[in-house]
mmCIF file of C-alpha atoms in Angstrom:
data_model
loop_
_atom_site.group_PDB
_atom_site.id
_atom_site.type_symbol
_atom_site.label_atom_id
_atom_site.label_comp_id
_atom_site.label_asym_id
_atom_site.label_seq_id
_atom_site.Cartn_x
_atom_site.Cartn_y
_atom_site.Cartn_z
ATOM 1 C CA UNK R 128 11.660 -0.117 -61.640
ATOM 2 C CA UNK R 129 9.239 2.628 -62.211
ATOM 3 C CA UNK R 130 11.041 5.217 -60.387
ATOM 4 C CA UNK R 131 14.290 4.421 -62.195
ATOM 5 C CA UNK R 132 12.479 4.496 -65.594
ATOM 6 C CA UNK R 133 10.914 7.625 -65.152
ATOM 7 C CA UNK R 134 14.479 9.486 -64.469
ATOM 8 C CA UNK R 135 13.150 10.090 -60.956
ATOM 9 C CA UNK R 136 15.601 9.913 -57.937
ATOM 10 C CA UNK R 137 15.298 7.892 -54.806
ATOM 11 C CA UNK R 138 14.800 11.111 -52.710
ATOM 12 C CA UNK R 139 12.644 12.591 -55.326
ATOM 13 C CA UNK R 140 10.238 9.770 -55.231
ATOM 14 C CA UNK R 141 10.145 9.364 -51.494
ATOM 15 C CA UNK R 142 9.584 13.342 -51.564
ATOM 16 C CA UNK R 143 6.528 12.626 -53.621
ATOM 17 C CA UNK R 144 5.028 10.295 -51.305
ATOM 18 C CA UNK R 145 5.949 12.324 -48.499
ATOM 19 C CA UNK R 146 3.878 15.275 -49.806
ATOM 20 C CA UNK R 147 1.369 12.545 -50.740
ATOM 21 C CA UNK R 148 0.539 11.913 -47.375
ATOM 22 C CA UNK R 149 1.063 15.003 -45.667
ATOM 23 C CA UNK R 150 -1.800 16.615 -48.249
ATOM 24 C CA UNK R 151 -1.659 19.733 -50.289
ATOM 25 C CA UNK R 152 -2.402 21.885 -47.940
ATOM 26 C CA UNK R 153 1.138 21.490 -45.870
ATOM 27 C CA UNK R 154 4.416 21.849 -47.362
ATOM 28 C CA UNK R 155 6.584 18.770 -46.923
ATOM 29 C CA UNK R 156 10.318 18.987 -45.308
ATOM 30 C CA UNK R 157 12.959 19.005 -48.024
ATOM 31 C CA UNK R 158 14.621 15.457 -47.564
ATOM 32 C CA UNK R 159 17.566 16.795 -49.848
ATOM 33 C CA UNK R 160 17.931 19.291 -47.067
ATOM 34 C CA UNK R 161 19.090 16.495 -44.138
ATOM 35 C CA UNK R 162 22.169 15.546 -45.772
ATOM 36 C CA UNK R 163 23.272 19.347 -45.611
ATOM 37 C CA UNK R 164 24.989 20.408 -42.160
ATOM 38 C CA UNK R 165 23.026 21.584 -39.374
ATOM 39 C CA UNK R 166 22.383 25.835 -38.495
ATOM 40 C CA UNK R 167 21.110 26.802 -35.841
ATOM 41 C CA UNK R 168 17.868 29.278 -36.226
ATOM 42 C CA UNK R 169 16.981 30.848 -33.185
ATOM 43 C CA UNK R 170 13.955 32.106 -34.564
ATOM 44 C CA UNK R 171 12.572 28.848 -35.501
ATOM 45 C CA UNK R 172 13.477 27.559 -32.118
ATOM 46 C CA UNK R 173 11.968 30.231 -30.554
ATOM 47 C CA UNK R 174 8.463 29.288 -32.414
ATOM 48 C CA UNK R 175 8.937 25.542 -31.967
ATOM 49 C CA UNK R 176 9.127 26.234 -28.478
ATOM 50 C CA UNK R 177 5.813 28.268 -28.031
ATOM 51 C CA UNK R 178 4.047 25.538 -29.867
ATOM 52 C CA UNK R 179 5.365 22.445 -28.458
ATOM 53 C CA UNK R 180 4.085 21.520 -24.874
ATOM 54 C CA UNK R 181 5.428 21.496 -21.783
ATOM 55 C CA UNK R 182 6.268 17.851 -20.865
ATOM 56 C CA UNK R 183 5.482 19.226 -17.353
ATOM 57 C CA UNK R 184 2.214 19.912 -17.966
ATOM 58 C CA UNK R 185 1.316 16.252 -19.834
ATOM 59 C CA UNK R 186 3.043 14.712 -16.607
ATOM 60 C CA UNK R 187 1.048 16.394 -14.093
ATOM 61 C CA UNK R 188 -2.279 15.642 -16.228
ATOM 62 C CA UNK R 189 -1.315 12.113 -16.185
ATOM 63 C CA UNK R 190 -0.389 12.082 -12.442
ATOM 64 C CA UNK R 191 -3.733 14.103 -11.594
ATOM 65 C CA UNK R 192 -5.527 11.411 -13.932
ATOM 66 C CA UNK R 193 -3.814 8.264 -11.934
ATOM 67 C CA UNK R 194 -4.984 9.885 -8.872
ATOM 68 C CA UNK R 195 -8.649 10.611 -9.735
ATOM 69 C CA UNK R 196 -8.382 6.928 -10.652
ATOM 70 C CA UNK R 197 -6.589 5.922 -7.491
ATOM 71 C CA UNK R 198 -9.186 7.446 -5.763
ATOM 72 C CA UNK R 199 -12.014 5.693 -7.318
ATOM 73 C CA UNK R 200 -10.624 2.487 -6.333
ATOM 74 C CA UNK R 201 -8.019 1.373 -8.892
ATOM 75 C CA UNK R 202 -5.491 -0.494 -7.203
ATOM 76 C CA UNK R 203 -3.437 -0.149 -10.292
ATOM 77 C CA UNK R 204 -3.799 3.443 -9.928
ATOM 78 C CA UNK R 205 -2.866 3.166 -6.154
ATOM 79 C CA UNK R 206 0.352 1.157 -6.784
ATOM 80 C CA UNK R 207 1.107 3.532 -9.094
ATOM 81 C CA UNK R 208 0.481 6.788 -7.397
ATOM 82 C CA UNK R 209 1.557 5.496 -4.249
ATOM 83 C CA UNK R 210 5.532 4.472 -5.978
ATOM 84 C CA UNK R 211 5.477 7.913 -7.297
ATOM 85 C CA UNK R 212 5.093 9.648 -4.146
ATOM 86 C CA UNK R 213 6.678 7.456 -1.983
ATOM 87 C CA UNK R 214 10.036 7.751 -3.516
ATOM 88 C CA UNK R 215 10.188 11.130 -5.391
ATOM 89 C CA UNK R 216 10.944 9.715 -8.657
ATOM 90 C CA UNK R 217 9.009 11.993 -10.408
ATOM 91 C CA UNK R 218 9.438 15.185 -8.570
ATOM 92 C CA UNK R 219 8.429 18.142 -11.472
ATOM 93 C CA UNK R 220 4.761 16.028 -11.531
ATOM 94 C CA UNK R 221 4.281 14.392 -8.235
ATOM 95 C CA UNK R 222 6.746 15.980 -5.380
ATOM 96 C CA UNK R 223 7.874 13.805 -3.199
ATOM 97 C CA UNK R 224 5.668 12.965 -0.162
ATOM 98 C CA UNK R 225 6.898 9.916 1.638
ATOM 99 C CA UNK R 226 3.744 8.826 4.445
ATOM 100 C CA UNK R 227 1.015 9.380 1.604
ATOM 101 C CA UNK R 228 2.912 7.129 -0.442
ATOM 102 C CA UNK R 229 2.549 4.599 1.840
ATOM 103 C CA UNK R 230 -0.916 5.140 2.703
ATOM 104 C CA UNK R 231 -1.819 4.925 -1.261
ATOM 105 C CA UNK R 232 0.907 1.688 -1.105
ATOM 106 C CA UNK R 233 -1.179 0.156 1.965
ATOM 107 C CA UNK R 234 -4.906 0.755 -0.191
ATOM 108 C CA UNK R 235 -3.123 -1.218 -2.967
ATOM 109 C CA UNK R 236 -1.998 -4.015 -0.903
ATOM 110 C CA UNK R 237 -5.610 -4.312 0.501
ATOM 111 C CA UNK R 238 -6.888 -4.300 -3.220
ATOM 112 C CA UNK R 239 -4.475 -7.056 -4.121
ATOM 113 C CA UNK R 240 -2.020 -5.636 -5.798
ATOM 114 C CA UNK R 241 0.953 -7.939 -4.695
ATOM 115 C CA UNK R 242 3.979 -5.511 -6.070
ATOM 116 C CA UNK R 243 2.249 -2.661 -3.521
ATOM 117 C CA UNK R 244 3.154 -5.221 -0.662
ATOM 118 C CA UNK R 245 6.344 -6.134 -1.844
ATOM 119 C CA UNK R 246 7.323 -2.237 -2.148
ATOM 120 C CA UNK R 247 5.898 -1.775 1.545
ATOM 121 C CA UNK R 248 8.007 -4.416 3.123
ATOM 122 C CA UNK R 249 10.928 -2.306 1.658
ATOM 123 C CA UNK R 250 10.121 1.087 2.490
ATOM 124 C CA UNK R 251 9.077 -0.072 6.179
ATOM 125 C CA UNK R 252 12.305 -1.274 7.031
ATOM 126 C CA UNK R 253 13.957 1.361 5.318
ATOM 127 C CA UNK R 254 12.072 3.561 7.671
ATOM 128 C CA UNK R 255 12.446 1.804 10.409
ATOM 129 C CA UNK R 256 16.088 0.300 10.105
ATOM 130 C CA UNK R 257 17.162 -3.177 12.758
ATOM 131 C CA UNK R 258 19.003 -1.458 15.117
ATOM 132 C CA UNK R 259 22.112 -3.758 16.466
ATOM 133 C CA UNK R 260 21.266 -5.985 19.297
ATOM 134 C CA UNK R 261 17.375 -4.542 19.526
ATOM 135 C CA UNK R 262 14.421 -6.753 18.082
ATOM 136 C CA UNK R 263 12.066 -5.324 15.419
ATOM 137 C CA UNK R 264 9.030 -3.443 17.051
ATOM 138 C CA UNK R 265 6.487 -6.243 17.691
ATOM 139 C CA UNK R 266 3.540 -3.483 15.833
ATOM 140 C CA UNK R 267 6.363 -3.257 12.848
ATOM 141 C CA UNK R 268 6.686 -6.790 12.768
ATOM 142 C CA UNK R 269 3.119 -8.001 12.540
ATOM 143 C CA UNK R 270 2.349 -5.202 9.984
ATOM 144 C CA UNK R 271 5.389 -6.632 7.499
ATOM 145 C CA UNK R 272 4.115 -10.099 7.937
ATOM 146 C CA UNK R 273 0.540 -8.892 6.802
ATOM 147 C CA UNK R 274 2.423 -7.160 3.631
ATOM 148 C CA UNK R 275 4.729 -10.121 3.500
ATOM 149 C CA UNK R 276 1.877 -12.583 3.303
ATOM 150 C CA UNK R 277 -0.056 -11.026 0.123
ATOM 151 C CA UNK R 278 3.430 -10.773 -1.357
ATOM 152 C CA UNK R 279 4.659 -14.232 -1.385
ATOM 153 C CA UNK R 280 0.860 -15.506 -2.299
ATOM 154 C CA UNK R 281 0.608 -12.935 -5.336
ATOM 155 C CA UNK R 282 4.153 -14.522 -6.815
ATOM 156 C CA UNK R 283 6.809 -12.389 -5.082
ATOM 157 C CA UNK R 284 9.902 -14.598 -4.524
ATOM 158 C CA UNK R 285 11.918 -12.840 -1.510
ATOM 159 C CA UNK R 286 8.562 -12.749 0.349
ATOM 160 C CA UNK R 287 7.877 -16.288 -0.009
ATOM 161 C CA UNK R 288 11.525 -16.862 1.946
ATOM 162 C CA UNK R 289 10.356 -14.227 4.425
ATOM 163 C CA UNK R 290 7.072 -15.511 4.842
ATOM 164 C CA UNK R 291 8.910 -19.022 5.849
ATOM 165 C CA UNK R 292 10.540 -17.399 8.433
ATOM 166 C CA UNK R 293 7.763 -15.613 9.891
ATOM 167 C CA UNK R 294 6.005 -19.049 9.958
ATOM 168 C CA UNK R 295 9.276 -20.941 11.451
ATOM 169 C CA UNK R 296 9.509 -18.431 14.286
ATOM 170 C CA UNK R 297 6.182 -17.023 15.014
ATOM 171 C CA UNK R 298 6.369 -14.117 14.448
ATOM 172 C CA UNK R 299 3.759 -11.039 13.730
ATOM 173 C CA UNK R 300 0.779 -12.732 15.073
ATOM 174 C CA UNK R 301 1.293 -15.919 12.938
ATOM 175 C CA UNK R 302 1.304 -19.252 14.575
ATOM 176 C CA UNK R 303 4.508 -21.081 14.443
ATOM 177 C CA UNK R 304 4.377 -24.218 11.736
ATOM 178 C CA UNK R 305 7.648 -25.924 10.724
ATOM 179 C CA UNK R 306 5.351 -27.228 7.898
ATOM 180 C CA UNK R 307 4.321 -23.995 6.042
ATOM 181 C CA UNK R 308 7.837 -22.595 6.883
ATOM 182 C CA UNK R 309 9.148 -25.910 4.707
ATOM 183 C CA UNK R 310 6.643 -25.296 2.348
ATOM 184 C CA UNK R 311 7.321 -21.389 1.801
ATOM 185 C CA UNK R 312 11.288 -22.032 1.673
ATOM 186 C CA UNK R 313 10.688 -24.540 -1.114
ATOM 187 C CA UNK R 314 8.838 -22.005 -3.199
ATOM 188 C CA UNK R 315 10.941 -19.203 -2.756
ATOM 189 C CA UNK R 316 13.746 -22.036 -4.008
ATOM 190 C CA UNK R 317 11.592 -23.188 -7.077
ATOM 191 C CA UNK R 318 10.988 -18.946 -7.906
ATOM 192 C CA UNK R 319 14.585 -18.715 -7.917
ATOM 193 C CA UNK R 320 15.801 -16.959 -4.561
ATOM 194 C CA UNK R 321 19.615 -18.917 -4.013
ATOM 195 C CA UNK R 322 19.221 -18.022 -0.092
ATOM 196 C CA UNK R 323 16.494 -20.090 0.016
ATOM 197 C CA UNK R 324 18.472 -23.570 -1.624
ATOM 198 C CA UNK R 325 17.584 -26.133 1.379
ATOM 199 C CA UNK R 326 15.256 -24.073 3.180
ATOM 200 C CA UNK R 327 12.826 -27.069 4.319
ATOM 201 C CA UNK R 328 15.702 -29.339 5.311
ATOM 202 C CA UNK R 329 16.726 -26.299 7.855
ATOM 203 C CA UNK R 330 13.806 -25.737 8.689
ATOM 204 C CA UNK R 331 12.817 -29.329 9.910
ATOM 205 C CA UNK R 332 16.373 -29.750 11.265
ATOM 206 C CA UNK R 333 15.593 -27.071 13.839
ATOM 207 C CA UNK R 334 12.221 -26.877 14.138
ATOM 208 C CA UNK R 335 10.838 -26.490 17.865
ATOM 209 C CA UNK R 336 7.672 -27.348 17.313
ATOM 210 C CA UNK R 337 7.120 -30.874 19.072
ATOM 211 C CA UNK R 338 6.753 -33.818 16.462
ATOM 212 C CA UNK R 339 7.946 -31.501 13.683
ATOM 213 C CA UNK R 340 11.538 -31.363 13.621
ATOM 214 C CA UNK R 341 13.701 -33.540 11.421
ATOM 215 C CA UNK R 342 17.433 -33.751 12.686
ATOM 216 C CA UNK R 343 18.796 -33.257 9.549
ATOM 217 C CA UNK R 344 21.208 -30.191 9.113
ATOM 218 C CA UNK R 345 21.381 -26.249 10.389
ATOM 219 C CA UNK R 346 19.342 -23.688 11.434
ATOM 220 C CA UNK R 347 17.469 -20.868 8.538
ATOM 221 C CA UNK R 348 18.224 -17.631 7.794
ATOM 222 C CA UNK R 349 16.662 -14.785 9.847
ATOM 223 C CA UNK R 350 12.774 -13.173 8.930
ATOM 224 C CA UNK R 351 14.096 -9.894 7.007
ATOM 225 C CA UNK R 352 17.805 -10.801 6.521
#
């Protein structure tokens, strides 16, 4: 109501304010100016240029900050630094450099970070694809099922169905146990993982462990399927 009384416009007013704010001392845009068409002024794009910064440069700092911090122990840090390098994502900051990525990955799954672990199981088998009719290495193997372990207990659903298989068959230095495997399966179920829907009935039906077994339908899915 003021602004119409005093005769002022709408882009007059918010002009005022504008230069209110910005103090006297810097000249305000024009807002009259933005309905007009757009020039180009290579001059003025020339200047912006050599002022603004490089968004290079403010992504290496932060990558060289993340990996001062990694260093000192964050496991935040770690996962961090350690998804960066591991799959190139960010090459103009943090090039590409696949087995420090893992080692930064592995210091992160130690720490407890449970999404390091989860990553690791991925890029292992990546690395290390099933080949057709050949089992897994036994060393591969029992380090997933550490990774696969921390996983599942820090709340990742696909490793809580992979951690049931690695109990059902006993596999990478785990003892076999029908029991956990039953258990596991029904978590991965409740965190929403549809491969896992009857896991503990399969599990018992099948079971070889003596005094275990339930006859009561078909045999579970493989460990990494």
């Amino acid at each position: 109501q003021q602004m119409e009384g005093s005769g002022n416009s709408g882009d007059g007013m918010m002009q005022a304010i504008l230069s209110y704010y910005m103090g006297r001392d810097r000249d305000a845009p024009l807002l009259a100016l933005l309905g007009q068409p757009m020039r180009d002024d290579a001059a003025a794009r020339t200047r912006l240029n050599e002022r603004w910064p490089r968004y290079d440069d403010v992504l290496k700092t932060r990558v060289a900050v993340m990996e001062k911090k990694a260093v000192e122990g964050d496991s935040l840090a770690q996962l961090g630094l350690g998804a960066l390098l591991a799959t190139g994502s960010l090459p103009a900051a943090a090039p590409q450099d696949r087995p420090r990525g893992i080692e930064w990955l592995e210091k992160a799954s130690e720490a407890g970070q449970p999404r390091a672990a989860a990553a690791l199981i991925h890029l292992l088998v990546e690395d290390n694809p099933p080949q057709k009719g050949k089992p897994m290495s036994p060393d591969l193997v029992k380090r997933l099922a550490v990774h696969t372990q921390r996983a599942a207990e820090g709340g990742i659903a696909e490793a809580m169905l992979n951690l049931s298989g690695l109990y059902f068959n006993g596999a990478g230095g785990m003892a076999r146990d029908c029991v956990l495997a039953g258990q596991w399966g029904a978590r991965a179920e409740d965190a929403g993982v549809t491969r896992a829907r009857h896991n503990p009935v399969w599990v018992l039906a099948t079971c070889p462990v003596e005094g275990q077994r339930h006859a009561l339908g078909p045999a579970p899915t493989g460990v990494f399927a």
